């Protein structure tokens, strides 16, 4: 199946700083990517839909100024957690579907963010 | 998208078939049934999907009832590495081939026992 990568896999940052997480589709082009977050022992919660060349669509309750999403190319979407606080500590996961391909989506391995 | 209901957890003996049920009684005619699994601290992995016919691939089989109100994912010979949370999701395609979002429920924690 198609491969989605994320970088970094783990990051620890201090409260008040910003952190950027990259999501790449390695062997396919993706016009749409999705960002999820997952707290311990909980399910994945969709944060936003990232469309190449346009503004992201955020789910209700997700602050767009706090979680900045940029989808600059067909293979790269970034999520920046701005002014991070300890409650932003979570597992962030992206997913993508190949443009024009089958309907299944492929997920990245996730990024573990810890804010101290 | 229709809601799904899955048991919270299940056990299965290694080497035996694991049958994971999912209820989706409010499914619409154009909604597909998808199954993903998530091994601890990893991203979800696509398993299989179907609309109304039963489907099989190298990982699993998907049995959808005739009225489409429920389905069963079958792992024919479970191994310890199949221990994971299994998510059943129903989703309709968007017009023009666009990608619709996947909304995850709580899933079933399958524990394969040696």
GROMACS .gro file of C-alpha atoms in nm, chain A residues 31-32 34 36 38 42-46 49 59 91 93 95 97-98 100 102-110 112, chain B residues 32 34 36 38 40-46 49 87 91 93-94 96-107:
model
   56
   31UNK     CA    1  -0.484   1.649  -0.282
   32UNK     CA    2  -0.641   1.590   0.058
   34UNK     CA    3  -0.630   1.477   0.730
   36UNK     CA    4  -0.601   1.369   1.386
   38UNK     CA    5  -0.527   1.099   1.997
   42UNK     CA    6  -0.885   0.732   2.351
   43UNK     CA    7  -0.987   0.709   1.989
   44UNK     CA    8  -0.862   0.931   1.708
   45UNK     CA    9  -1.026   1.269   1.685
   46UNK     CA   10  -1.032   1.443   1.350
   49UNK     CA   11  -0.903   1.843   0.651
   59UNK     CA   12  -1.366   2.046   1.285
   91UNK     CA   13  -0.030   1.182   1.957
   93UNK     CA   14  -0.152   1.147   1.317
   95UNK     CA   15  -0.361   1.047   0.674
   97UNK     CA   16  -0.556   0.923   0.004
   98UNK     CA   17  -0.399   0.892  -0.338
  100UNK     CA   18  -0.761   0.944  -0.826
  102UNK     CA   19  -0.878   0.375  -0.443
  103UNK     CA   20  -1.088   0.503  -0.155
  104UNK     CA   21  -0.876   0.369   0.126
  105UNK     CA   22  -0.676   0.622   0.324
  106UNK     CA   23  -0.327   0.561   0.452
  107UNK     CA   24  -0.204   0.684   0.785
  108UNK     CA   25   0.130   0.810   0.900
  109UNK     CA   26   0.307   0.655   1.200
  110UNK     CA   27   0.215   0.948   1.425
  112UNK     CA   28   0.423   1.209   1.992
  148UNK     CA   29  -1.917   0.185   0.250
  150UNK     CA   30  -1.430   0.027   0.629
  152UNK     CA   31  -0.888  -0.019   1.016
  154UNK     CA   32  -0.431   0.044   1.529
  156UNK     CA   33  -0.034   0.044   2.017
  157UNK     CA   34   0.146   0.376   1.950
  158UNK     CA   35   0.124   0.341   1.573
  159UNK     CA   36  -0.092   0.502   1.306
  160UNK     CA   37  -0.403   0.313   1.193
  161UNK     CA   38  -0.364   0.053   0.921
  162UNK     CA   39  -0.620  -0.003   0.648
  165UNK     CA   40  -1.369  -0.221   0.289
  203UNK     CA   41  -1.223   0.021   1.406
  207UNK     CA   42  -1.842   0.647   0.510
  209UNK     CA   43  -1.793   0.881  -0.103
  210UNK     CA   44  -1.800   1.247  -0.201
  212UNK     CA   45  -1.627   1.394  -0.807
  213UNK     CA   46  -1.405   1.140  -0.637
  214UNK     CA   47  -1.312   1.374  -0.352
  215UNK     CA   48  -1.202   1.219  -0.024
  216UNK     CA   49  -1.449   1.211   0.261
  217UNK     CA   50  -1.325   1.212   0.618
  218UNK     CA   51  -1.306   0.904   0.838
  219UNK     CA   52  -1.465   0.942   1.179
  220UNK     CA   53  -1.337   0.692   1.433
  221UNK     CA   54  -1.546   0.542   1.710
  222UNK     CA   55  -1.406   0.360   2.010
  223UNK     CA   56  -1.331   0.034   1.831
   0.00000   0.00000   0.00000
